[in-house]
Amino acid sequence: MSARLDPAVWPLTARVDDGLLSVGGVRVDDLAREFGTPAYVLDEDDFRTRCRAWRGAFDGGDVYYAGKSFLCLAVVRWLAEEGLSLDVCSGGELAVARAAGFPADRLIFHGNNKSVAELEAALDFGVARVAVDSFEEIDRLGRVAAAVRRRQRVLLRVTPGVEAHTHEYVSTGQEDQKFGFSLASGAALKAVSRVLATPSLALAGVHAHIGSQIFDTAGYGLALHRMVGLLRAVRDAHGVELAELDLGGGLGIAYTSQDAPLAVAEAATRLRVLLDKECSEVSLPVPRLAVEPGRAISGPTTVTLYEVGTVKHLPGLRTYVSVDGGMSDNIRPALYGARYTAALVSRHSDAAQQVVTVVGKHCESGDVVVHDVALPADLRPGDLVAVPASGAYHRSMANNYNHVPRPPVVAVRDGTARVIVRRETLEDLLRLDVEP
Ligand SMILES: *Cc1c(COP(=O)(O)O)cnc(C)c1O
């Protein structure tokens, strides 16, 4: 691998010395020896630096880290220390926040089908906000809150009719998706009335999440414009000025050098200017702005370390490099056709580069780790290969297909490595089986 690492793709502290990668001051050959492969190597400084950048950019607002992108006790503690808030969307994610002692007044609870048990757990913990997603849920949460004599603050999840598809937006009248209340159909305004008429609920504001891996502010701008329109309609219909506007997550990251993500400070400035303008045009007080970055914080912090097991040349067709993980530790290529890059990180090579496909060890031909990536032609068993930008939706979507144990997450910082999620063992895999 070359000594140059694209800083947009690799973690903050990644360095290469004579072909050998280190992250957080720890060499990957040492990591492989101590913790085995595959392993997720997480740059703690990078994670904390991104938390601070988001907090600084949305100063005076709220930054909810989207826990679904990657959550564990250590991450929850970092978020608490860095002053971030947290978005959870299941009883399980809530339990992690609770176990780590995260302040409940910095939590929002999302999801389109929260169970009564989940809502009860959320209220028992005292979550600051619940994003309500359906008429049934307004009534359900209303009953759960009334039963414990609470007035629960809620945000209304709205479908603003803006859908982001990475580089393009689809703006539709009939929003065909399972989440939220449609703005165009009038369901959102009806839901506002329903919440306002529920004594055990307090309507704090409105929420929209337009998609993921977004590279500009155009879609957010359109959503913002429509949401301010809703705030205005709420004022006109009910005389109520809602205090919070949550624009969700979705800011994109660089998986390869082809991707050009927007800097968070720039995105924040554009959105603030737009919000001020839109609100002043309709004489509304500017609501408190909230955002929910997941991928943009956790994604770039992590590289997955794999060991090469076989190299198969199919003359005239392709070279397959098999590594010791695959779709169990990264389902995204199979699920979304996601594109990545990879590099040889355990030694220097003078060999010419050749385009290969890096594949996993699972019993599916769609088990691809990286499509068409240039790697040295002398790649051989025992080499370590790293895939950057693997911190979001990798470990959190990891699975046990083929009874492959899930890899550990090793946090590195200042020359020290620390396991924050341990590797699964074969005993773990057998633990749920009941003897016949
Ligand atoms: C998934 C999701 C996010 C985070 O999305 P990213 O693309 O990881 O930033 C934020 N808010 C909600 C409601 C989501 O569903």
XYZ file of C-alpha atoms in Angstrom, residues 13-367:
355
model
C -4.984 8.774 13.525
C -4.285 6.230 10.744
C -0.613 6.227 9.700
C 1.434 4.043 7.389
C 5.071 3.268 8.029
C 6.830 1.064 5.470
C 3.501 -0.427 4.431
C 2.389 -1.140 7.973
C -0.777 0.584 9.178
C -1.229 1.863 12.697
C -4.351 3.409 14.189
C -4.411 5.216 17.513
C -0.675 4.571 17.713
C -1.165 0.780 17.621
C 0.200 -1.352 14.750
C -2.319 -3.568 13.032
C -0.004 -6.588 13.076
C 0.070 -6.309 16.865
C -3.719 -5.953 16.936
C -4.163 -9.040 14.772
C -1.809 -11.046 16.964
C -3.476 -9.998 20.204
C -7.158 -9.911 19.222
C -7.334 -12.077 16.105
C -9.082 -11.310 12.837
C -11.503 -10.200 11.650
C -11.671 -7.301 14.079
C -13.238 -3.873 14.050
C -10.565 -1.345 15.045
C -12.146 1.873 16.315
C -10.183 5.134 16.543
C -11.477 6.663 19.779
C -9.906 10.070 19.077
C -11.675 10.159 15.738
C -15.021 9.325 17.359
C -14.635 11.980 20.033
C -13.381 14.565 17.530
C -16.475 14.046 15.385
C -18.730 14.358 18.447
C -17.109 17.709 19.240
C -17.365 18.933 15.663
C -21.107 18.197 15.616
C -21.660 19.740 19.002
C -19.756 22.849 18.007
C -21.571 23.138 14.680
C -25.017 22.859 16.276
C -24.184 24.910 19.346
C -27.416 25.873 21.069
C -29.233 22.923 19.472
C -29.253 19.217 20.149
C -27.092 16.556 18.537
C -28.606 13.102 18.993
C -26.187 10.360 17.991
C -28.155 7.645 16.152
C -27.427 4.590 18.270
C -28.504 2.148 15.591
C -25.311 2.938 13.625
C -23.175 1.444 16.413
C -23.938 1.211 20.111
C -22.195 -0.318 23.106
C -21.531 0.726 26.700
C -18.229 2.442 25.867
C -19.817 4.489 23.078
C -22.635 5.598 25.370
C -20.063 6.789 27.921
C -18.133 8.724 25.251
C -21.362 10.405 24.150
C -22.186 11.339 27.727
C -18.695 12.784 28.216
C -18.768 14.711 24.941
C -22.144 16.280 25.731
C -24.116 14.594 22.972
C -27.670 13.351 23.174
C -28.728 9.886 22.014
C -31.373 8.511 19.680
C -32.503 4.952 20.410
C -35.100 3.022 18.450
C -35.768 -0.173 20.376
C -36.026 -1.486 23.893
C -32.612 -3.088 23.359
C -30.873 0.160 22.444
C -32.643 1.824 25.360
C -31.330 -0.893 27.680
C -27.734 -0.191 26.584
C -28.193 3.535 27.276
C -29.672 2.733 30.642
C -27.008 0.213 31.588
C -24.326 2.800 30.809
C -26.089 5.368 32.981
C -26.797 7.777 30.141
C -28.822 10.813 31.263
C -32.471 10.138 30.351
C -33.067 13.835 29.722
C -30.790 13.569 26.662
C -32.623 10.638 25.066
C -35.098 10.449 22.212
C -36.971 7.230 21.477
C -37.787 6.487 17.827
C -39.453 3.644 15.947
C -42.561 3.004 13.884
C -43.864 0.159 16.042
C -42.800 0.532 19.640
C -44.479 -2.024 21.866
C -46.336 -1.137 25.045
C -43.490 -2.790 26.981
C -40.939 -0.603 25.184
C -42.958 2.545 25.836
C -43.317 1.586 29.498
C -39.569 0.996 29.753
C -38.902 4.378 28.130
C -41.203 6.205 30.547
C -39.839 4.258 33.486
C -36.348 5.444 32.582
C -37.682 8.946 31.986
C -36.685 9.535 28.349
C -36.993 13.203 27.486
C -38.741 12.723 24.152
C -40.642 10.081 22.254
C -41.013 10.529 18.497
C -44.572 9.363 17.811
C -45.092 7.744 14.456
C -48.784 6.740 14.110
C -52.270 7.521 15.422
C -52.299 4.185 17.241
C -49.074 5.134 18.950
C -50.371 8.519 20.064
C -53.225 6.757 21.826
C -51.023 3.925 23.112
C -48.408 6.295 24.528
C -51.172 8.514 25.888
C -52.505 5.572 27.900
C -49.065 4.433 29.073
C -48.204 7.980 30.226
C -51.585 8.464 31.916
C -51.148 5.193 33.807
C -47.943 6.476 35.423
C -49.343 10.024 35.772
C -46.779 11.524 33.459
C -47.019 14.205 30.837
C -44.649 12.808 28.196
C -42.960 15.186 25.766
C -43.251 14.031 22.184
C -42.062 14.991 18.744
C -44.240 14.195 15.778
C -42.468 12.231 13.073
C -43.441 13.796 9.774
C -42.893 12.609 6.208
C -42.114 15.836 4.372
C -42.215 14.250 0.917
C -38.472 14.541 0.366
C -36.570 11.326 -0.097
C -32.826 11.289 -0.434
C -31.120 8.738 -2.639
C -27.483 9.592 -2.101
C -27.064 12.003 -4.988
C -30.667 12.693 -5.900
C -33.915 13.566 -4.223
C -37.351 12.359 -5.002
C -40.025 14.810 -4.045
C -43.400 13.131 -4.056
C -46.930 14.037 -3.123
C -47.892 10.616 -1.865
C -45.058 9.581 0.412
C -44.894 5.831 0.075
C -43.092 4.653 3.224
C -43.829 3.177 6.608
C -42.468 6.024 8.736
C -44.233 9.088 10.018
C -47.276 11.214 9.251
C -47.600 12.510 5.732
C -47.497 16.258 5.364
C -49.126 16.383 1.953
C -52.181 14.319 2.910
C -52.907 16.414 5.981
C -52.200 13.488 8.342
C -49.457 15.480 10.093
C -51.793 18.314 11.012
C -54.424 15.815 12.189
C -51.820 14.102 14.339
C -50.951 17.470 15.896
C -54.603 17.867 16.890
C -54.662 14.354 18.315
C -51.555 14.954 20.449
C -52.811 18.342 21.645
C -56.057 16.674 22.684
C -54.235 14.011 24.715
C -53.744 15.377 28.253
C -50.889 12.997 29.103
C -48.802 14.142 26.100
C -46.996 17.430 25.528
C -46.149 18.301 21.933
C -42.563 19.623 21.915
C -42.042 19.800 18.180
C -41.743 18.032 14.863
C -39.234 15.642 13.337
C -38.244 14.560 9.812
C -35.572 12.140 8.596
C -35.161 12.207 4.839
C -32.662 9.417 4.261
C -29.016 8.481 4.480
C -25.626 9.030 2.840
C -26.597 12.545 1.685
C -23.930 14.808 0.170
C -25.528 18.237 0.030
C -28.056 20.380 1.869
C -30.652 20.693 -0.899
C -32.867 17.897 0.444
C -32.593 19.175 4.024
C -33.421 22.666 2.764
C -36.598 21.465 1.075
C -37.596 19.433 4.120
C -36.889 22.423 6.354
C -39.047 24.664 4.167
C -41.964 22.233 4.356
C -41.560 21.683 8.097
C -41.627 25.427 8.769
C -44.799 25.432 6.696
C -46.214 22.854 9.107
C -45.158 24.898 12.148
C -46.976 27.840 10.627
C -50.095 25.751 9.968
C -50.009 24.532 13.577
C -49.829 28.116 14.811
C -52.681 29.192 12.553
C -54.900 26.239 13.486
C -54.147 25.979 17.202
C -52.379 29.167 18.268
C -49.441 27.010 19.377
C -45.821 27.819 18.488
C -43.794 24.595 18.639
C -40.308 24.988 20.056
C -38.327 22.171 18.413
C -37.468 21.129 14.884
C -35.503 17.895 14.463
C -34.085 17.332 10.966
C -32.919 13.757 11.553
C -29.669 12.247 10.330
C -28.269 11.160 7.010
C -25.185 13.259 6.312
C -22.934 11.146 4.085
C -19.364 9.941 4.558
C -16.572 8.889 2.213
C -16.451 5.121 1.729
C -14.019 5.590 -1.151
C -12.077 8.559 -2.510
C -14.908 9.090 -5.033
C -17.232 10.322 -2.267
C -17.076 14.003 -1.299
C -18.927 14.514 1.982
C -20.019 17.901 3.229
C -18.247 19.334 6.288
C -20.600 19.440 9.255
C -19.832 23.080 10.074
C -20.775 24.111 6.559
C -23.974 22.060 6.573
C -24.952 23.514 9.952
C -24.368 27.103 8.827
C -26.452 26.642 5.693
C -29.329 25.096 7.631
C -29.302 27.789 10.299
C -29.333 30.603 7.759
C -32.184 28.924 5.937
C -34.145 28.300 9.127
C -33.789 31.936 10.254
C -34.948 33.158 6.854
C -37.908 30.781 6.583
C -39.083 31.597 10.110
C -38.780 35.335 9.725
C -40.775 35.189 6.491
C -43.742 33.717 8.347
C -43.104 35.563 11.634
C -42.414 32.444 13.666
C -39.919 32.280 16.525
C -36.911 30.191 15.419
C -37.306 26.692 16.907
C -34.470 24.855 18.588
C -32.735 22.810 15.894
C -31.896 19.151 16.489
C -30.026 16.667 14.288
C -29.387 12.926 14.534
C -26.107 11.919 12.899
C -25.247 8.235 13.010
C -23.011 7.271 10.121
C -21.314 10.684 10.026
C -19.969 10.116 13.547
C -19.363 6.378 13.813
C -18.726 5.449 10.175
C -15.271 6.877 9.479
C -13.865 5.907 12.908
C -13.401 2.217 12.205
C -11.438 -0.089 9.950
C -12.173 -3.793 9.697
C -9.053 -5.892 9.774
C -9.153 -9.160 7.833
C -6.586 -11.838 7.070
C -6.244 -13.147 3.528
C -6.893 -16.901 3.318
C -6.897 -17.718 -0.396
C -6.202 -15.968 -3.680
C -7.917 -17.516 -6.688
C -7.012 -16.351 -10.211
C -9.661 -17.102 -12.820
C -7.779 -16.445 -16.080
C -9.538 -13.907 -18.258
C -12.218 -13.381 -15.626
C -11.266 -12.134 -12.197
C -9.112 -12.663 -9.141
C -10.930 -13.509 -5.919
C -9.199 -12.690 -2.641
C -10.948 -14.489 0.229
C -10.754 -13.064 3.722
C -11.803 -14.496 7.079
C -15.050 -12.496 7.474
C -17.647 -11.196 5.037
C -21.394 -10.694 5.048
C -21.665 -11.620 8.731
C -19.550 -8.598 9.742
C -20.589 -6.343 6.843
C -23.966 -7.023 5.242
C -24.064 -3.671 3.403
C -22.603 -4.789 0.046
C -25.161 -7.623 -0.109
C -27.992 -5.461 1.210
C -27.427 -2.220 -0.682
C -24.650 -2.894 -3.177
C -22.472 -0.675 -0.953
C -19.008 0.189 -2.296
C -15.837 0.161 -0.248
C -12.114 0.303 -0.667
C -9.449 -1.929 0.874
C -5.686 -1.872 1.340
C -2.869 -4.242 2.154
C -1.815 -3.007 5.600
C 0.679 -5.517 7.014
C 3.694 -5.001 4.752
C 5.166 -2.947 1.961
C 4.785 -4.309 -1.549
C 6.531 -3.198 -4.738
C 4.298 -5.412 -6.886
C 2.080 -3.872 -9.545
C -1.521 -3.224 -8.564
C -4.201 -5.490 -9.962
C -7.943 -5.126 -9.719
C -9.435 -7.907 -7.592
C -12.675 -8.704 -5.790
C -12.378 -9.255 -2.062
C -14.888 -11.835 -0.862
C -15.883 -13.346 2.460
C -16.058 -16.925 3.703
C -19.842 -17.373 3.608
C -21.876 -19.769 1.485
C -23.294 -17.117 -0.840
C -21.774 -15.820 -4.037
C -23.115 -12.378 -3.087
C -20.772 -12.429 -0.096
